[in-house]
Amino acid sequence: MNNHLVKTRRIWQSFFRDAKKMLRLAREAEPRISVIVILLSIVQSLFPVAAAWLLKQLLDAVVIYFETPIALLFRQVGLFAAGYVVIFSLQKTITLLEQYTRGELQRSIGLLLRGNVYRQTLSFEGIAYLENPEYHDLGSFGKINKCSTRNCLKRNPKNNIISP
């Protein structure tokens, strides 16, 4: 039993750690859109509750049909039905809006991550000699004909240029 609790605790800790990283990444990529996505998700989660409450009110109005005058019943049923239609329409509209903003946020996060990967790749000094034009020119002008392998090339520590 104790082992199960430890495992569950570890799972929740990793979940919250990863959620914190995701929120930080979203905030770094696009702060406004990340807040909008969170707010739309919260609002969207309230719509099923509101729809269920309105449906309950509608069914309660129908159940007490015999105790109320028919004109009042139609007015109550009409109001609840209109409210249900409004809630349903808003739910569909906010779903589309949330999908759009979530897509924009994912695009922004993708651009941020690609930029970070490119920056890290360019900061790597291990391939700097491959980007040096003089390295490529050595082979084309026959200056390293004496060496058939790359082991003959030596790097000059002053200017980081490879020479035979």
PDB file of C-alpha atoms in Angstrom:
ATOM      1  CA  MET A   1       0.000   0.000   0.000  1.00  0.00           C
ATOM      2  CA  ASN A   2       2.781   2.413   0.922  1.00  0.00           C
ATOM      3  CA  ASN A   3       4.612   1.628  -2.327  1.00  0.00           C
ATOM      4  CA  HIS A   4       1.465   2.517  -4.270  1.00  0.00           C
ATOM      5  CA  LEU A   5       1.221   5.875  -2.476  1.00  0.00           C
ATOM      6  CA  VAL A   6       4.856   6.648  -3.219  1.00  0.00           C
ATOM      7  CA  LYS A   7       4.335   5.791  -6.881  1.00  0.00           C
ATOM      8  CA  THR A   8       1.186   7.923  -7.069  1.00  0.00           C
ATOM      9  CA  ARG A   9       2.957  10.816  -5.375  1.00  0.00           C
ATOM     10  CA  ARG A  10       5.845  10.553  -7.833  1.00  0.00           C
ATOM     11  CA  ILE A  11       3.416  10.575 -10.775  1.00  0.00           C
ATOM     12  CA  TRP A  12       1.671  13.707  -9.493  1.00  0.00           C
ATOM     13  CA  GLN A  13       4.981  15.433  -8.824  1.00  0.00           C
ATOM     14  CA  SER A  14       6.162  14.748 -12.360  1.00  0.00           C
ATOM     15  CA  PHE A  15       2.792  15.925 -13.714  1.00  0.00           C
ATOM     16  CA  PHE A  16       3.007  19.255 -11.886  1.00  0.00           C
ATOM     17  CA  ARG A  17       6.686  19.678 -12.794  1.00  0.00           C
ATOM     18  CA  ASP A  18       5.893  19.105 -16.488  1.00  0.00           C
ATOM     19  CA  ALA A  19       2.820  21.361 -16.307  1.00  0.00           C
ATOM     20  CA  LYS A  20       4.981  24.127 -14.853  1.00  0.00           C
ATOM     21  CA  LYS A  21       7.465  23.716 -17.712  1.00  0.00           C
ATOM     22  CA  MET A  22       4.667  23.793 -20.293  1.00  0.00           C
ATOM     23  CA  LEU A  23       3.137  26.941 -18.810  1.00  0.00           C
ATOM     24  CA  ARG A  24       6.546  28.629 -18.705  1.00  0.00           C
ATOM     25  CA  LEU A  25       7.166  27.705 -22.336  1.00  0.00           C
ATOM     26  CA  ALA A  26       3.725  28.966 -23.391  1.00  0.00           C
ATOM     27  CA  ARG A  27       4.216  32.203 -21.479  1.00  0.00           C
ATOM     28  CA  GLU A  28       7.626  32.690 -23.076  1.00  0.00           C
ATOM     29  CA  ALA A  29       6.312  31.994 -26.580  1.00  0.00           C
ATOM     30  CA  GLU A  30       3.175  34.141 -26.551  1.00  0.00           C
ATOM     31  CA  PRO A  31       2.048  35.559 -23.173  1.00  0.00           C
ATOM     32  CA  ARG A  32      -1.298  37.037 -24.276  1.00  0.00           C
ATOM     33  CA  ILE A  33      -2.435  34.036 -26.257  1.00  0.00           C
ATOM     34  CA  SER A  34      -1.473  31.642 -23.464  1.00  0.00           C
ATOM     35  CA  VAL A  35      -3.659  33.590 -21.006  1.00  0.00           C
ATOM     36  CA  ILE A  36      -6.509  33.656 -23.540  1.00  0.00           C
ATOM     37  CA  VAL A  37      -6.253  29.884 -24.074  1.00  0.00           C
ATOM     38  CA  ILE A  38      -6.378  29.264 -20.322  1.00  0.00           C
ATOM     39  CA  LEU A  39      -9.375  31.573 -19.862  1.00  0.00           C
ATOM     40  CA  LEU A  40     -11.227  30.056 -22.815  1.00  0.00           C
ATOM     41  CA  SER A  41     -10.624  26.578 -21.427  1.00  0.00           C
ATOM     42  CA  ILE A  42     -12.068  27.614 -18.067  1.00  0.00           C
ATOM     43  CA  VAL A  43     -15.105  29.282 -19.666  1.00  0.00           C
ATOM     44  CA  GLN A  44     -15.624  26.315 -21.963  1.00  0.00           C
ATOM     45  CA  SER A  45     -15.608  23.952 -18.992  1.00  0.00           C
ATOM     46  CA  LEU A  46     -18.473  25.924 -17.396  1.00  0.00           C
ATOM     47  CA  PHE A  47     -20.838  25.554 -20.359  1.00  0.00           C
ATOM     48  CA  PRO A  48     -21.767  21.884 -19.819  1.00  0.00           C
ATOM     49  CA  VAL A  49     -22.620  22.706 -16.199  1.00  0.00           C
ATOM     50  CA  ALA A  50     -24.789  25.629 -17.297  1.00  0.00           C
ATOM     51  CA  ALA A  51     -26.483  23.497 -19.960  1.00  0.00           C
ATOM     52  CA  ALA A  52     -27.202  20.738 -17.433  1.00  0.00           C
ATOM     53  CA  TRP A  53     -28.641  23.268 -14.975  1.00  0.00           C
ATOM     54  CA  LEU A  54     -30.887  24.782 -17.657  1.00  0.00           C
ATOM     55  CA  LEU A  55     -32.038  21.335 -18.755  1.00  0.00           C
ATOM     56  CA  LYS A  56     -32.848  20.468 -15.127  1.00  0.00           C
ATOM     57  CA  GLN A  57     -34.847  23.685 -14.788  1.00  0.00           C
ATOM     58  CA  LEU A  58     -36.684  22.894 -18.011  1.00  0.00           C
ATOM     59  CA  LEU A  59     -37.568  19.388 -16.848  1.00  0.00           C
ATOM     60  CA  ASP A  60     -38.674  20.717 -13.450  1.00  0.00           C
ATOM     61  CA  ALA A  61     -40.967  23.173 -15.220  1.00  0.00           C
ATOM     62  CA  VAL A  62     -42.481  20.369 -17.274  1.00  0.00           C
ATOM     63  CA  VAL A  63     -42.940  18.153 -14.188  1.00  0.00           C
ATOM     64  CA  ILE A  64     -44.892  20.823 -12.353  1.00  0.00           C
ATOM     65  CA  TYR A  65     -47.068  21.215 -15.430  1.00  0.00           C
ATOM     66  CA  PHE A  66     -50.268  20.428 -13.569  1.00  0.00           C
ATOM     67  CA  GLU A  67     -49.684  23.036 -10.863  1.00  0.00           C
ATOM     68  CA  THR A  68     -49.026  26.034 -13.133  1.00  0.00           C
ATOM     69  CA  PRO A  69     -51.185  27.786 -15.661  1.00  0.00           C
ATOM     70  CA  ILE A  70     -50.472  26.830 -19.253  1.00  0.00           C
ATOM     71  CA  ALA A  71     -49.401  30.375 -20.264  1.00  0.00           C
ATOM     72  CA  LEU A  72     -46.801  30.518 -17.490  1.00  0.00           C
ATOM     73  CA  LEU A  73     -45.572  27.039 -18.414  1.00  0.00           C
ATOM     74  CA  PHE A  74     -45.021  28.016 -22.055  1.00  0.00           C
ATOM     75  CA  ARG A  75     -43.192  31.155 -20.978  1.00  0.00           C
ATOM     76  CA  GLN A  76     -40.900  29.203 -18.619  1.00  0.00           C
ATOM     77  CA  VAL A  77     -40.260  26.456 -21.149  1.00  0.00           C
ATOM     78  CA  GLY A  78     -39.575  29.060 -23.835  1.00  0.00           C
ATOM     79  CA  LEU A  79     -37.111  30.943 -21.627  1.00  0.00           C
ATOM     80  CA  PHE A  80     -35.253  27.790 -20.636  1.00  0.00           C
ATOM     81  CA  ALA A  81     -35.177  26.542 -24.218  1.00  0.00           C
ATOM     82  CA  ALA A  82     -33.859  29.914 -25.430  1.00  0.00           C
ATOM     83  CA  GLY A  83     -31.239  29.885 -22.672  1.00  0.00           C
ATOM     84  CA  TYR A  84     -30.233  26.371 -23.653  1.00  0.00           C
ATOM     85  CA  VAL A  85     -29.878  27.399 -27.308  1.00  0.00           C
ATOM     86  CA  VAL A  86     -27.781  30.421 -26.309  1.00  0.00           C
ATOM     87  CA  ILE A  87     -25.538  28.296 -24.069  1.00  0.00           C
ATOM     88  CA  PHE A  88     -25.149  25.666 -26.788  1.00  0.00           C
ATOM     89  CA  SER A  89     -24.319  28.318 -29.429  1.00  0.00           C
ATOM     90  CA  LEU A  90     -21.783  30.012 -27.163  1.00  0.00           C
ATOM     91  CA  GLN A  91     -20.228  26.655 -26.394  1.00  0.00           C
ATOM     92  CA  LYS A  92     -19.733  25.903 -30.080  1.00  0.00           C
ATOM     93  CA  THR A  93     -18.395  29.398 -30.790  1.00  0.00           C
ATOM     94  CA  ILE A  94     -15.931  29.314 -27.908  1.00  0.00           C
ATOM     95  CA  THR A  95     -14.821  25.829 -28.937  1.00  0.00           C
ATOM     96  CA  LEU A  96     -13.867  27.156 -32.374  1.00  0.00           C
ATOM     97  CA  LEU A  97     -12.192  30.218 -30.880  1.00  0.00           C
ATOM     98  CA  GLU A  98     -10.245  28.059 -28.440  1.00  0.00           C
ATOM     99  CA  GLN A  99      -9.115  25.747 -31.251  1.00  0.00           C
ATOM    100  CA  TYR A 100      -7.872  28.753 -33.219  1.00  0.00           C
ATOM    101  CA  THR A 101      -6.003  30.299 -30.280  1.00  0.00           C
ATOM    102  CA  ARG A 102      -4.577  26.920 -29.279  1.00  0.00           C
ATOM    103  CA  GLY A 103      -3.282  26.487 -32.847  1.00  0.00           C
ATOM    104  CA  GLU A 104      -1.689  29.939 -32.730  1.00  0.00           C
ATOM    105  CA  LEU A 105      -0.085  29.105 -29.397  1.00  0.00           C
ATOM    106  CA  GLN A 106       1.253  25.813 -30.747  1.00  0.00           C
ATOM    107  CA  ARG A 107       2.653  27.638 -33.769  1.00  0.00           C
ATOM    108  CA  SER A 108       4.350  30.198 -31.522  1.00  0.00           C
ATOM    109  CA  ILE A 109       5.796  27.482 -29.292  1.00  0.00           C
ATOM    110  CA  GLY A 110       7.069  25.636 -32.371  1.00  0.00           C
ATOM    111  CA  LEU A 111       8.771  28.783 -33.649  1.00  0.00           C
ATOM    112  CA  LEU A 112      10.313  29.416 -30.239  1.00  0.00           C
ATOM    113  CA  LEU A 113      11.611  25.865 -29.951  1.00  0.00           C
ATOM    114  CA  ARG A 114      12.997  25.868 -33.490  1.00  0.00           C
ATOM    115  CA  GLY A 115      14.719  29.174 -32.799  1.00  0.00           C
ATOM    116  CA  ASN A 116      16.225  27.758 -29.610  1.00  0.00           C
ATOM    117  CA  VAL A 117      17.423  24.652 -31.452  1.00  0.00           C
ATOM    118  CA  TYR A 118      18.971  26.746 -34.228  1.00  0.00           C
ATOM    119  CA  ARG A 119      20.671  29.038 -31.711  1.00  0.00           C
ATOM    120  CA  GLN A 120      22.100  26.071 -29.847  1.00  0.00           C
ATOM    121  CA  THR A 121      23.250  24.468 -33.085  1.00  0.00           C
ATOM    122  CA  LEU A 122      24.962  27.635 -34.253  1.00  0.00           C
ATOM    123  CA  SER A 123      26.661  28.149 -30.907  1.00  0.00           C
ATOM    124  CA  PHE A 124      28.291  24.731 -31.152  1.00  0.00           C
ATOM    125  CA  GLU A 125      31.957  25.319 -31.943  1.00  0.00           C
ATOM    126  CA  GLY A 126      32.688  21.807 -33.135  1.00  0.00           C
ATOM    127  CA  ILE A 127      31.625  22.508 -36.716  1.00  0.00           C
ATOM    128  CA  ALA A 128      33.080  26.002 -37.063  1.00  0.00           C
ATOM    129  CA  TYR A 129      35.919  24.725 -39.231  1.00  0.00           C
ATOM    130  CA  LEU A 130      33.404  23.233 -41.671  1.00  0.00           C
ATOM    131  CA  GLU A 131      31.862  26.661 -42.182  1.00  0.00           C
ATOM    132  CA  ASN A 132      35.234  28.241 -42.866  1.00  0.00           C
ATOM    133  CA  PRO A 133      35.595  28.971 -46.614  1.00  0.00           C
ATOM    134  CA  GLU A 134      39.346  28.442 -46.452  1.00  0.00           C
ATOM    135  CA  TYR A 135      38.790  24.866 -45.348  1.00  0.00           C
ATOM    136  CA  HIS A 136      36.794  24.174 -48.494  1.00  0.00           C
ATOM    137  CA  ASP A 137      39.197  26.114 -50.718  1.00  0.00           C
ATOM    138  CA  LEU A 138      42.196  24.035 -49.647  1.00  0.00           C
ATOM    139  CA  GLY A 139      40.924  20.947 -51.407  1.00  0.00           C
ATOM    140  CA  SER A 140      39.793  22.734 -54.538  1.00  0.00           C
ATOM    141  CA  PHE A 141      43.158  24.398 -55.212  1.00  0.00           C
ATOM    142  CA  GLY A 142      45.230  21.278 -54.624  1.00  0.00           C
ATOM    143  CA  LYS A 143      47.060  22.614 -51.587  1.00  0.00           C
ATOM    144  CA  ILE A 144      46.563  19.398 -49.640  1.00  0.00           C
ATOM    145  CA  ASN A 145      47.453  16.923 -52.372  1.00  0.00           C
ATOM    146  CA  LYS A 146      50.186  15.485 -50.168  1.00  0.00           C
ATOM    147  CA  CYS A 147      47.612  14.243 -47.647  1.00  0.00           C
ATOM    148  CA  SER A 148      44.898  11.821 -48.573  1.00  0.00           C
ATOM    149  CA  THR A 149      43.256  11.818 -45.153  1.00  0.00           C
ATOM    150  CA  ARG A 150      41.817  14.515 -42.923  1.00  0.00           C
ATOM    151  CA  ASN A 151      44.372  13.647 -40.252  1.00  0.00           C
ATOM    152  CA  CYS A 152      46.947  15.728 -42.133  1.00  0.00           C
ATOM    153  CA  LEU A 153      44.982  18.919 -41.492  1.00  0.00           C
ATOM    154  CA  LYS A 154      45.964  20.900 -38.403  1.00  0.00           C
ATOM    155  CA  ARG A 155      44.092  23.733 -36.787  1.00  0.00           C
ATOM    156  CA  ASN A 156      45.870  27.026 -36.105  1.00  0.00           C
ATOM    157  CA  PRO A 157      44.794  28.073 -32.574  1.00  0.00           C
ATOM    158  CA  LYS A 158      45.171  31.790 -33.327  1.00  0.00           C
ATOM    159  CA  ASN A 159      42.648  32.118 -36.131  1.00  0.00           C
ATOM    160  CA  ASN A 160      40.946  28.688 -36.033  1.00  0.00           C
ATOM    161  CA  ILE A 161      41.909  28.034 -39.682  1.00  0.00           C
ATOM    162  CA  ILE A 162      42.786  24.548 -40.776  1.00  0.00           C
ATOM    163  CA  SER A 163      46.000  24.225 -42.720  1.00  0.00           C
ATOM    164  CA  PRO A 164      48.019  21.290 -44.091  1.00  0.00           C
TER     165      PRO A 164
END
